[in-house]
Coordinates of C-alpha atoms in Angstrom, one line a residue:
Chain A
M168 CA 10.0 -2.7 -0.5
S169 CA 10.0 -5.9 0.9
V170 CA 7.2 -7.2 3.0
D171 CA 7.3 -8.4 6.3
L172 CA 5.9 -12.0 6.7
T173 CA 5.3 -13.7 10.0
A174 CA 6.6 -16.9 10.8
E175 CA 3.4 -18.2 10.5
E176 CA 2.8 -16.8 7.0
R177 CA 6.2 -17.8 5.9
A178 CA 5.5 -21.3 6.8
L179 CA 2.2 -21.4 4.8
A180 CA 4.1 -20.1 1.9
E181 CA 6.6 -23.1 2.2
G182 CA 3.6 -25.4 2.0
Q183 CA 2.9 -26.5 5.4
A184 CA -0.8 -26.6 4.7
G185 CA -0.2 -27.9 1.4
E186 CA 0.4 -26.5 -1.9
G187 CA -3.0 -24.7 -2.9
A188 CA -2.7 -22.6 0.7
A189 CA 0.8 -22.1 -0.2
M190 CA 0.3 -20.8 -3.7
A191 CA -2.4 -18.7 -2.3
M192 CA -0.2 -17.1 0.3
R193 CA 2.9 -16.3 -2.1
V194 CA 0.1 -14.4 -4.4
V195 CA -1.1 -12.3 -1.6
A196 CA 2.8 -11.6 -0.3
D197 CA 4.1 -11.0 -4.1
S198 CA 0.9 -8.7 -4.7
A199 CA 1.5 -6.7 -1.3
R200 CA 5.2 -6.2 -2.7
L201 CA 4.0 -4.6 -6.0
L202 CA 1.3 -2.7 -3.9
G203 CA 4.1 -1.2 -1.5
A204 CA 2.4 -2.6 1.7
S205 CA 5.2 -3.7 4.5
R206 CA 3.0 -6.4 5.9
L207 CA -0.2 -8.4 5.7
I208 CA -3.4 -8.3 8.2
P209 CA -5.8 -10.6 8.8
I210 CA -9.1 -10.6 7.5
A211 CA -12.8 -11.3 8.5
S212 CA -14.3 -12.1 5.5
A213 CA -13.9 -12.4 1.4
H214 CA -16.6 -11.8 -1.3
I215 CA -15.2 -13.4 -4.7
D216 CA -15.5 -11.9 -7.9
G217 CA -13.3 -14.2 -9.4
A218 CA -15.7 -17.1 -10.4
L219 CA -16.9 -15.3 -13.4
Y220 CA -15.6 -16.8 -16.6
H221 CA -13.5 -14.8 -18.7
G222 CA -11.4 -17.4 -20.4
D223 CA -10.0 -21.0 -19.9
S224 CA -6.9 -19.7 -17.7
G225 CA -9.3 -18.7 -14.5
T226 CA -10.7 -22.2 -14.7
L227 CA -7.3 -23.9 -14.6
F228 CA -6.1 -21.5 -11.9
A229 CA -9.1 -22.2 -9.6
E230 CA -9.0 -26.1 -10.4
R231 CA -5.1 -26.0 -9.6
L232 CA -6.1 -24.1 -6.1
V233 CA -8.9 -27.3 -5.5
D234 CA -6.1 -30.1 -6.3
G235 CA -3.6 -28.4 -3.9
G236 CA -6.1 -29.3 -1.1
A237 CA -6.9 -25.2 -0.6
R238 CA -9.9 -24.3 1.2
V239 CA -10.9 -20.6 2.1
A240 CA -10.0 -19.6 5.9
V241 CA -12.8 -17.1 6.2
R242 CA -16.4 -16.6 5.2
S243 CA -16.5 -16.2 1.6
T244 CA -19.5 -15.5 -0.6
L245 CA -19.6 -15.4 -4.3
N246 CA -20.2 -12.7 -6.8
V247 CA -22.3 -13.6 -9.9
G248 CA -21.1 -16.5 -12.4
A249 CA -21.7 -16.8 -16.0
L250 CA -24.5 -19.0 -15.4
D251 CA -28.0 -19.3 -14.2
L252 CA -27.6 -22.5 -12.2
T253 CA -31.0 -22.0 -10.7
G254 CA -32.5 -22.6 -14.3
C255 CA -35.2 -19.2 -14.0
S256 CA -33.4 -18.1 -17.2
Q257 CA -31.8 -19.2 -20.4
I258 CA -28.2 -18.3 -20.9
R259 CA -27.0 -18.5 -24.4
L260 CA -23.1 -19.1 -23.6
A261 CA -21.9 -21.8 -26.0
E262 CA -19.9 -25.2 -25.6
P263 CA -16.8 -25.2 -24.8
A264 CA -17.1 -22.0 -22.9
R265 CA -20.4 -23.3 -21.3
G266 CA -18.6 -26.1 -19.8
M267 CA -15.2 -24.2 -18.8
A268 CA -17.7 -21.6 -16.7
R269 CA -19.7 -24.5 -15.0
R270 CA -16.2 -26.2 -14.1
M271 CA -15.1 -22.6 -12.7
M272 CA -18.1 -22.3 -10.5
E273 CA -17.8 -25.8 -9.3
A274 CA -14.3 -25.4 -8.4
Y275 CA -15.1 -22.1 -6.3
R276 CA -17.8 -24.3 -4.6
E277 CA -15.2 -27.1 -3.8
L278 CA -13.2 -24.4 -2.1
G279 CA -15.3 -23.8 0.4
C280 CA -17.2 -20.7 -0.9
E281 CA -20.8 -20.1 -0.3
Q282 CA -23.1 -20.3 -3.2
S283 CA -24.6 -17.1 -3.1
W284 CA -23.9 -16.2 -6.4
T285 CA -25.0 -12.4 -6.1
C286 CA -23.5 -9.1 -6.5
A287 CA -25.7 -7.6 -3.2
P288 CA -24.0 -10.0 -0.7
Y289 CA -24.7 -7.5 1.9
Q290 CA -28.6 -8.0 1.3
A291 CA -28.0 -11.9 1.2
G292 CA -26.8 -12.0 5.0
H293 CA -22.9 -11.2 4.7
R294 CA -22.3 -7.9 6.7
P295 CA -19.1 -7.8 8.1
A296 CA -19.1 -5.4 11.3
F297 CA -17.9 -2.1 11.8
G298 CA -14.0 -1.3 11.3
S299 CA -13.4 -4.9 10.5
D300 CA -10.9 -5.7 7.6
V301 CA -12.1 -8.0 4.8
A302 CA -11.3 -8.7 1.0
W303 CA -14.1 -8.0 -1.3
G304 CA -14.1 -8.1 -4.9
E305 CA -17.0 -6.6 -7.2
S306 CA -17.0 -2.6 -7.4
N307 CA -20.5 -2.0 -5.9
A308 CA -20.2 -4.4 -3.1
V309 CA -16.6 -3.1 -2.3
V310 CA -18.1 0.5 -2.0
F311 CA -21.2 -0.6 -0.3
C312 CA -19.0 -2.6 2.3
N313 CA -16.6 0.5 2.9
S314 CA -19.2 3.3 3.0
V315 CA -22.6 1.7 4.5
L316 CA -21.2 -1.1 6.6
G317 CA -18.2 0.9 7.5
A318 CA -16.0 -2.3 7.3
R319 CA -12.5 -2.1 5.3
T320 CA -11.6 -3.6 1.8
N321 CA -9.7 -2.5 -1.2
R322 CA -10.9 -3.5 -4.7
Y323 CA -9.9 -7.0 -4.8
G324 CA -10.2 -8.3 -8.3
D325 CA -9.9 -11.8 -10.0
F326 CA -7.3 -14.2 -8.1
L327 CA -6.2 -11.9 -5.2
D328 CA -9.8 -12.2 -4.0
I329 CA -9.6 -16.0 -3.5
A330 CA -5.8 -16.1 -2.6
C331 CA -6.8 -13.7 0.4
A332 CA -9.8 -15.6 1.4
I333 CA -7.4 -19.1 1.3
S334 CA -4.7 -17.6 3.3
G335 CA -7.1 -15.3 5.6
R336 CA -4.6 -12.3 4.8
A337 CA -4.8 -9.3 2.8
P338 CA -2.2 -6.4 2.1
D339 CA -2.2 -3.7 4.6
Y340 CA -2.4 -0.9 2.4
G341 CA -5.0 1.5 0.8
L342 CA -8.7 1.7 2.3
H343 CA -7.6 -0.6 5.3
R344 CA -5.6 2.2 6.7
D345 CA -7.5 5.1 8.7
E346 CA -5.3 7.8 7.0
N347 CA -6.9 6.9 3.5
R348 CA -10.4 7.1 4.5
R349 CA -11.2 10.5 5.0
A350 CA -13.1 12.8 2.6
T351 CA -11.0 15.2 0.7
L352 CA -14.0 16.8 -1.2
V353 CA -17.4 18.0 -0.5
F354 CA -20.4 17.2 -3.0
D355 CA -23.1 19.4 -1.6
V356 CA -26.6 18.6 -3.1
S357 CA -28.2 21.0 -1.0
G358 CA -29.3 23.3 -3.9
L359 CA -31.4 20.4 -5.7
P360 CA -35.0 20.7 -5.1
V361 CA -36.5 18.1 -2.9
T362 CA -39.0 16.8 -5.6
F363 CA -36.0 15.5 -7.5
L364 CA -34.1 14.5 -4.3
T365 CA -36.8 12.3 -3.0
S366 CA -37.5 10.9 -6.6
E367 CA -36.8 7.3 -7.6
I368 CA -34.0 8.3 -10.2
A369 CA -31.9 10.8 -7.8
W370 CA -29.7 8.2 -6.1
P371 CA -28.6 6.3 -9.5
V372 CA -28.2 9.7 -11.1
L373 CA -26.4 11.4 -8.3
G374 CA -23.8 8.2 -8.4
S375 CA -23.2 8.5 -11.9
L376 CA -22.3 12.1 -11.5
Y377 CA -20.4 11.9 -8.2
G378 CA -18.2 9.2 -9.9
R379 CA -17.5 11.4 -13.0
Q380 CA -16.7 14.3 -10.4
V381 CA -14.4 12.5 -7.9
G382 CA -13.0 9.7 -9.8
N383 CA -11.1 8.1 -7.1
A384 CA -10.8 10.5 -4.5
I385 CA -13.1 10.5 -1.3
G386 CA -15.7 12.8 -0.9
V387 CA -18.6 13.6 1.4
V388 CA -22.1 14.4 0.4
T389 CA -23.8 16.9 1.9
G390 CA -27.4 18.2 2.0
I391 CA -29.2 14.9 2.5
A392 CA -32.0 15.3 4.9
G393 CA -32.4 11.7 6.2
H394 CA -31.4 8.0 5.3
P395 CA -32.6 7.3 2.0
G396 CA -32.7 3.6 2.5
E397 CA -30.3 0.8 1.7
D398 CA -31.5 0.3 -1.8
A399 CA -30.9 3.8 -2.7
L400 CA -27.2 3.8 -1.3
K401 CA -26.7 0.6 -3.3
A402 CA -28.1 2.3 -6.5
F403 CA -25.8 5.1 -5.7
G404 CA -22.7 3.2 -5.0
A405 CA -23.0 1.1 -8.1
A406 CA -23.3 3.9 -10.3
A407 CA -20.5 5.9 -8.9
A408 CA -18.1 2.8 -9.0
S409 CA -18.9 2.2 -12.7
S410 CA -18.4 5.9 -13.8
G411 CA -15.3 6.5 -11.4
S412 CA -13.3 4.2 -9.6
V413 CA -15.0 5.1 -6.3
G414 CA -14.4 2.5 -3.5
L415 CA -15.6 4.4 -0.3
F416 CA -18.0 7.3 0.0
H417 CA -19.2 9.3 2.9
I418 CA -23.0 10.9 3.4
A419 CA -22.9 13.4 6.0
G420 CA -25.5 12.3 8.8
V421 CA -26.1 8.9 7.2
T422 CA -23.2 6.6 6.3
P423 CA -20.8 5.4 9.8
E424 CA -17.8 7.4 9.7
A425 CA -19.7 10.5 8.6
P426 CA -21.8 11.6 11.6
T427 CA -21.0 15.3 10.2
A428 CA -19.1 16.5 7.0
V429 CA -16.5 17.7 9.5
A430 CA -16.1 14.4 10.9
A431 CA -15.7 12.7 7.6
L432 CA -13.2 15.4 6.6
G433 CA -11.2 14.5 9.8
G434 CA -11.3 18.0 10.7
S435 CA -9.2 19.3 7.6
E436 CA -10.5 21.8 4.9
P437 CA -11.7 20.0 1.7
A438 CA -9.6 20.2 -1.2
A439 CA -12.6 21.3 -3.3
I440 CA -16.3 21.9 -2.8
I441 CA -18.5 20.6 -5.5
E442 CA -22.0 22.7 -5.5
V443 CA -24.5 20.5 -7.4
T444 CA -26.8 22.1 -9.8
R445 CA -29.9 21.3 -11.5
E446 CA -28.2 21.6 -14.7
M447 CA -25.0 19.0 -13.7
V448 CA -28.0 16.5 -12.9
R449 CA -29.9 16.9 -16.1
A450 CA -26.4 16.3 -17.7
A451 CA -25.6 13.2 -15.8
Q452 CA -29.0 11.9 -16.4
A453 CA -29.0 12.5 -20.0
G454 CA -25.6 11.0 -20.0
L455 CA -26.9 7.8 -19.0
S456 CA -29.0 7.3 -22.2
T457 CA -27.2 6.3 -25.6
A458 CA -30.5 6.4 -27.5
A459 CA -32.1 9.5 -26.7
G460 CA -35.4 10.1 -28.8
T461 CA -35.8 6.7 -29.9
D462 CA -39.2 5.0 -30.2
R463 CA -38.1 1.6 -30.3
L464 CA -37.8 -0.7 -27.3
D465 CA -36.6 -4.2 -27.3
A466 CA -36.0 -5.4 -23.7
V467 CA -36.1 -3.9 -20.1
A468 CA -33.7 -4.9 -17.3
I469 CA -33.6 -4.1 -14.0
G470 CA -31.5 -5.3 -10.8
S471 CA -27.6 -4.1 -10.9
P472 CA -27.2 -4.6 -8.3
H473 CA -29.3 -7.5 -7.8
L474 CA -32.9 -6.7 -6.8
S475 CA -34.1 -6.8 -3.5
L476 CA -37.2 -8.3 -2.3
A477 CA -38.3 -4.6 -1.2
E478 CA -37.7 -3.9 -5.0
F479 CA -39.4 -6.8 -6.2
D480 CA -42.4 -5.6 -4.1
A481 CA -42.4 -2.0 -6.2
L482 CA -42.0 -4.1 -9.4
E483 CA -45.1 -5.9 -8.6
R484 CA -47.0 -2.9 -7.4
L485 CA -46.2 -1.0 -10.6
I486 CA -47.0 -3.8 -13.2
A487 CA -50.5 -3.8 -10.9
G488 CA -51.5 -7.4 -12.7
R489 CA -50.8 -6.2 -16.8
N490 CA -49.4 -7.8 -19.2
L491 CA -46.2 -6.6 -20.5
R492 CA -45.6 -6.2 -24.5
I493 CA -41.6 -6.2 -24.0
P494 CA -40.2 -8.4 -21.3
I495 CA -38.4 -7.0 -18.1
Y496 CA -35.3 -8.7 -17.4
A497 CA -35.0 -9.0 -13.4
C498 CA -31.8 -9.9 -12.1
T499 CA -31.3 -10.9 -8.6
G500 CA -29.8 -13.6 -6.4
R501 CA -31.0 -16.7 -4.7
H502 CA -31.4 -15.1 -1.2
V503 CA -34.4 -13.2 -2.9
L504 CA -35.7 -16.1 -4.9
A505 CA -36.5 -18.5 -2.0
A506 CA -38.7 -15.5 -0.9
L507 CA -40.3 -15.1 -4.1
D508 CA -41.1 -18.8 -4.9
S509 CA -42.2 -19.7 -1.4
D510 CA -45.6 -18.1 -2.1
G511 CA -45.6 -18.4 -5.9
R512 CA -44.7 -14.8 -6.7
R513 CA -42.0 -15.6 -9.3
A514 CA -44.5 -17.5 -11.5
G515 CA -47.1 -14.7 -11.3
L516 CA -44.5 -12.2 -12.4
E517 CA -43.4 -14.6 -15.2
R518 CA -47.2 -14.9 -16.5
R519 CA -47.0 -11.4 -17.0
G520 CA -43.8 -11.3 -18.9
V521 CA -41.0 -10.6 -16.5
I522 CA -38.0 -12.8 -17.0
V523 CA -36.3 -13.4 -13.6
V524 CA -32.7 -14.0 -14.0
A525 CA -30.7 -15.4 -10.9
D526 CA -27.1 -16.1 -10.1
T527 CA -26.0 -13.6 -12.9
C528 CA -27.1 -10.8 -14.9
V529 CA -27.5 -9.5 -18.2
V530 CA -24.4 -7.4 -18.9
V531 CA -21.9 -10.3 -17.8
T532 CA -23.1 -13.1 -20.1
P533 CA -25.4 -13.7 -23.2
V534 CA -29.1 -13.4 -21.9
L535 CA -30.7 -10.8 -24.4
P536 CA -31.2 -11.8 -27.6
Q537 CA -28.8 -10.5 -30.5
K538 CA -30.8 -8.3 -32.5
D539 CA -29.5 -5.3 -34.5
G540 CA -30.1 -1.7 -33.6
A541 CA -31.6 -3.3 -30.5
V542 CA -32.6 -0.6 -27.4
L543 CA -32.6 -1.7 -23.9
M544 CA -34.3 0.6 -21.0
T545 CA -33.1 0.4 -17.6
N546 CA -33.4 2.1 -13.9
S547 CA -29.9 1.1 -13.3
G548 CA -27.0 3.4 -13.5
K549 CA -24.8 0.7 -13.7
F550 CA -26.5 -1.3 -16.4
A551 CA -26.6 2.2 -18.3
H552 CA -23.1 2.3 -18.2
Y553 CA -22.2 -1.2 -19.3
A554 CA -24.8 -2.4 -21.8
P555 CA -23.8 -0.7 -24.8
G556 CA -20.0 -2.2 -24.7
N557 CA -21.1 -5.6 -23.1
T558 CA -24.6 -6.6 -24.8
G559 CA -24.3 -4.3 -27.9
Y560 CA -27.8 -2.7 -27.1
S561 CA -28.4 0.9 -27.0
V562 CA -29.5 2.4 -23.5
L563 CA -32.7 4.5 -22.5
Y564 CA -32.3 5.5 -18.8
G565 CA -35.3 5.9 -16.8
S566 CA -37.2 5.4 -13.5
L567 CA -38.5 1.8 -12.5
A568 CA -42.1 3.3 -12.9
D569 CA -41.2 4.7 -16.7
C570 CA -39.6 1.1 -17.5
V571 CA -42.6 -0.7 -16.3
E572 CA -45.2 1.7 -18.3
S573 CA -42.8 1.4 -21.4
A574 CA -42.8 -2.7 -21.1
V575 CA -46.7 -2.4 -20.8
S576 CA -47.0 -0.2 -23.8
G577 CA -44.3 -1.5 -25.9
K578 CA -42.8 1.9 -26.4
P579 CA -40.2 4.2 -24.5
M580 CA -42.1 6.4 -21.8
L581 CA -40.2 8.5 -20.0
T582 CA -41.6 11.0 -17.2
D583 CA -39.3 14.4 -16.9
L584 CA -38.0 14.3 -13.1
A585 CA -35.1 16.5 -13.2
Chain B
M894 CA 16.8 3.5 -14.3
T895 CA 19.3 5.7 -15.9
L896 CA 20.5 5.9 -19.4
T897 CA 24.2 4.1 -19.2
Q898 CA 25.4 5.7 -22.0
Q899 CA 24.2 8.9 -24.1
G900 CA 22.3 7.8 -27.3
S901 CA 23.4 4.3 -27.2
R902 CA 19.7 3.2 -26.9
D903 CA 19.8 1.4 -23.5
A904 CA 18.8 1.4 -20.2
S905 CA 18.3 -0.5 -16.9
G906 CA 14.9 -1.2 -15.9
T907 CA 14.0 -2.5 -12.2
V908 CA 12.7 -5.9 -12.1
L909 CA 8.9 -5.8 -11.1
V910 CA 8.2 -9.6 -11.8
S911 CA 11.0 -12.0 -12.5
G912 CA 10.7 -14.2 -15.8
S913 CA 12.1 -15.1 -19.0
A914 CA 14.2 -12.4 -21.0
G915 CA 12.5 -11.2 -24.1
L916 CA 13.3 -10.1 -27.5
G917 CA 10.9 -8.5 -29.9
P918 CA 9.7 -5.4 -31.6
A919 CA 9.4 -2.5 -29.3
L920 CA 5.7 -1.5 -29.2
V921 CA 6.0 1.9 -27.5
L922 CA 2.3 2.7 -26.7
S923 CA 1.7 6.6 -26.7
A924 CA -1.4 6.5 -24.4
P925 CA -2.2 4.5 -21.2
I926 CA -4.2 1.4 -21.7
S927 CA -6.5 -0.6 -19.8
F928 CA -6.1 -4.5 -20.6
W929 CA -9.7 -5.3 -19.7
G930 CA -11.8 -4.0 -22.7
G931 CA -8.4 -2.5 -24.2
V932 CA -6.9 -5.6 -25.2
D933 CA -8.5 -8.8 -26.9
P934 CA -7.4 -11.9 -25.1
K935 CA -8.3 -14.1 -28.0
S936 CA -5.8 -12.1 -30.6
G937 CA -3.6 -10.0 -28.5
R938 CA -4.4 -6.9 -30.4
I939 CA -5.2 -3.6 -29.0
A940 CA -9.2 -3.6 -28.9
D941 CA -10.0 -0.1 -27.7
V942 CA -10.9 1.8 -30.7
R943 CA -10.1 5.2 -29.1
H944 CA -6.3 4.0 -28.3
P945 CA -3.7 5.5 -30.6
E946 CA -2.1 2.3 -31.3
H947 CA -5.7 0.6 -31.8
G948 CA -5.2 -2.6 -34.1
Q949 CA -1.5 -3.5 -33.2
S950 CA -0.6 -6.7 -31.7
I951 CA 1.1 -7.0 -28.2
S952 CA 1.8 -10.6 -28.5
G953 CA 5.7 -11.2 -28.9
S954 CA 6.5 -7.4 -28.5
V955 CA 8.5 -5.4 -25.8
L956 CA 5.6 -3.6 -24.5
F957 CA 6.4 -0.2 -23.1
L958 CA 3.5 0.9 -21.1
P959 CA 3.5 4.6 -20.0
G960 CA 0.5 3.8 -17.7
T961 CA -2.3 1.7 -17.2
I962 CA -5.9 2.2 -16.6
G963 CA -6.7 0.2 -13.6
S964 CA -9.5 -2.6 -13.9
S965 CA -9.8 -5.5 -11.3
S966 CA -10.0 -7.8 -14.3
A967 CA -6.7 -6.5 -16.1
S968 CA -4.9 -9.8 -14.4
A969 CA -7.3 -12.2 -16.1
V970 CA -6.6 -10.6 -19.5
L971 CA -3.0 -10.8 -19.1
L972 CA -3.1 -14.4 -17.7
E973 CA -5.5 -15.6 -20.7
L974 CA -2.5 -14.1 -22.9
V975 CA 0.2 -16.1 -21.2
H976 CA -1.9 -19.1 -21.4
A977 CA -2.7 -18.5 -25.0
N978 CA 0.9 -17.7 -26.0
L979 CA -0.2 -14.3 -26.9
A980 CA 1.8 -12.5 -24.1
P981 CA 4.2 -9.6 -24.8
A982 CA 7.8 -10.9 -24.7
A983 CA 8.7 -8.5 -22.1
L984 CA 6.6 -5.7 -20.2
V985 CA 8.3 -2.3 -19.5
L986 CA 5.9 -0.2 -17.1
H987 CA 6.3 3.3 -16.2
E988 CA 5.1 2.4 -12.8
P989 CA 3.9 -0.8 -11.1
D990 CA 0.5 -1.8 -11.6
A991 CA 0.1 -4.3 -8.9
I992 CA -3.7 -5.8 -10.5
L993 CA -1.9 -6.4 -14.2
L994 CA 1.3 -7.9 -12.6
L995 CA -0.9 -10.2 -10.6
G996 CA -1.4 -12.0 -13.9
L997 CA 2.0 -12.8 -14.3
L998 CA 2.3 -14.0 -10.3
V999 CA -0.4 -16.2 -11.0
A1000 CA 1.2 -17.6 -14.6
R1001 CA 4.4 -18.1 -12.7
E1002 CA 2.6 -20.2 -10.0
M1003 CA 0.7 -22.3 -12.6
G1004 CA 4.1 -23.0 -14.3
W1005 CA 3.6 -21.2 -17.2
P1006 CA 6.7 -19.4 -19.0
T1007 CA 6.1 -15.9 -18.0
P1008 CA 7.8 -12.7 -19.7
V1009 CA 9.9 -10.7 -17.5
A1010 CA 8.4 -7.2 -16.1
V1011 CA 10.3 -4.1 -15.4
R1012 CA 9.9 -0.5 -14.3
L1013 CA 11.3 2.0 -16.5
D1014 CA 10.6 5.9 -16.7
R1015 CA 8.2 6.6 -19.6
S1016 CA 10.9 9.4 -20.5
L1017 CA 13.1 6.6 -21.4
H1018 CA 10.7 4.7 -23.9
G1019 CA 10.7 6.8 -26.7
Q1020 CA 14.4 5.8 -27.7
F1021 CA 13.3 2.0 -28.5
A1022 CA 10.4 3.1 -30.9
G1023 CA 10.7 1.3 -34.0
A1024 CA 13.9 -0.7 -33.0
A1025 CA 14.0 -4.5 -31.9
A1026 CA 14.4 -4.7 -28.2
F1027 CA 15.9 -7.2 -25.8
V1028 CA 15.1 -7.1 -22.1
S1029 CA 17.3 -9.3 -19.6
E1030 CA 16.0 -11.3 -16.6
D1031 CA 18.0 -8.6 -14.6
G1032 CA 16.2 -5.7 -16.2
A1033 CA 18.6 -4.3 -18.6
I1034 CA 16.8 -3.0 -21.9
R1035 CA 19.1 -2.4 -25.1
A1036 CA 18.0 -2.0 -28.5
E1037 CA 19.1 -4.6 -31.1
A1038 CA 20.9 -3.2 -34.1

């Protein structure tokens, strides 16, 4: 299939606005051809996941764009990098990788991207309008953008995200198109007890189960009584996007494209109805732990996606002035750090034993100490999914309250909520 | 994409991303692979312990992929392999994976030598197993005696 470029797009690809912009336009157009898109569409904003260091080639690519005079054409926020530029935490990334990671972060700044360094840009003031087309990377940001904000994006990964931002265009395919945003499955949670649905772990556990059940299909969740709050939807989407390749979900009566289940389904009959049972939820919750039954605990990590100020409020309330025997790594973005620092709250938390990690997080760069057989406790479905592979720690999953009690006592404390 | 002559062990693929013709031992994967987490960008070896061809090196091979498991960082791994001279000599894919092939598009933009990537139905991959395979710039694939 060939891609129909406008005269302006062709001129950009031929270098009218410089070699960096030309390179970006060619990458977008070639990707469109491989994706089977027949044209490009303008985008309103971008969220760039490509500034996380995976190897020298990515740094050289970003620097080539800078040398070619490229600048982003639309508002572009940055996802996490491999370093904590705020200096809140110590990152154990050794030279020469450290220097290359720093050069990479610097190159993306020079391209005109905002120094947001967060995986929750939607809580840092970057909220594209309902129905607008954008090019976002980072799976949890993508799913939140599509599902909760109702803006339209596919999962834009390394290189394509920045190429879209510079060209201001994206291939017209997938979730940009109306016909691909309808639910085909129903995920009915009405059979679950209210005590579970209103518990703190309900949303990350349901997200993990949902992702495994629907894979890359689109489902509509039914049986939810009211809006659970954005932090709950953030946790649900992040867990779903890490256990399945979920890019968009609907929740009847809650998310903007699902005033009702029928509307989310576009008037069609669902291909399947998944009746969620307590047993399924128990199994999903158990599946998040790889160290069940252990009495060892080395660290607690929270903040995937990055903690909001409201989540810091809850953390502070639960710690209640006590000292921690085991550190809690609390990952967040600069947008929250500013508020925490303004009234000395960060220093207070750090005195108790909290380690605030900003600009990055514990599963994408070495922050946790290297230890044999170490155990990490978390309330994040996404951390639970990635920590064993990326950090070598085995995982215990529990509520934030359990995480705090465990950190205070130095031993895993788990309350049975399901 | 047909077998030009029954039993002659050649086939014609469709070029997905143009690049240099490649000659190398055919590595016919028996299961889909995720480049991110599945291939070590520092050695070119298949790192996924659950993959049937775990431990084999894709570097310099003509790599036959029956399927790919999408990861938004697959392109970064392939770009890293090209940059480190550890890329396959050619890639033969059952179906196009835009995210993986983006690694080749970017490598080409960087001016780094890139292998050709072609599309060929996976039912035609098996005949090349164990042979040295050659993939031409126009997508023709043949087993070298």
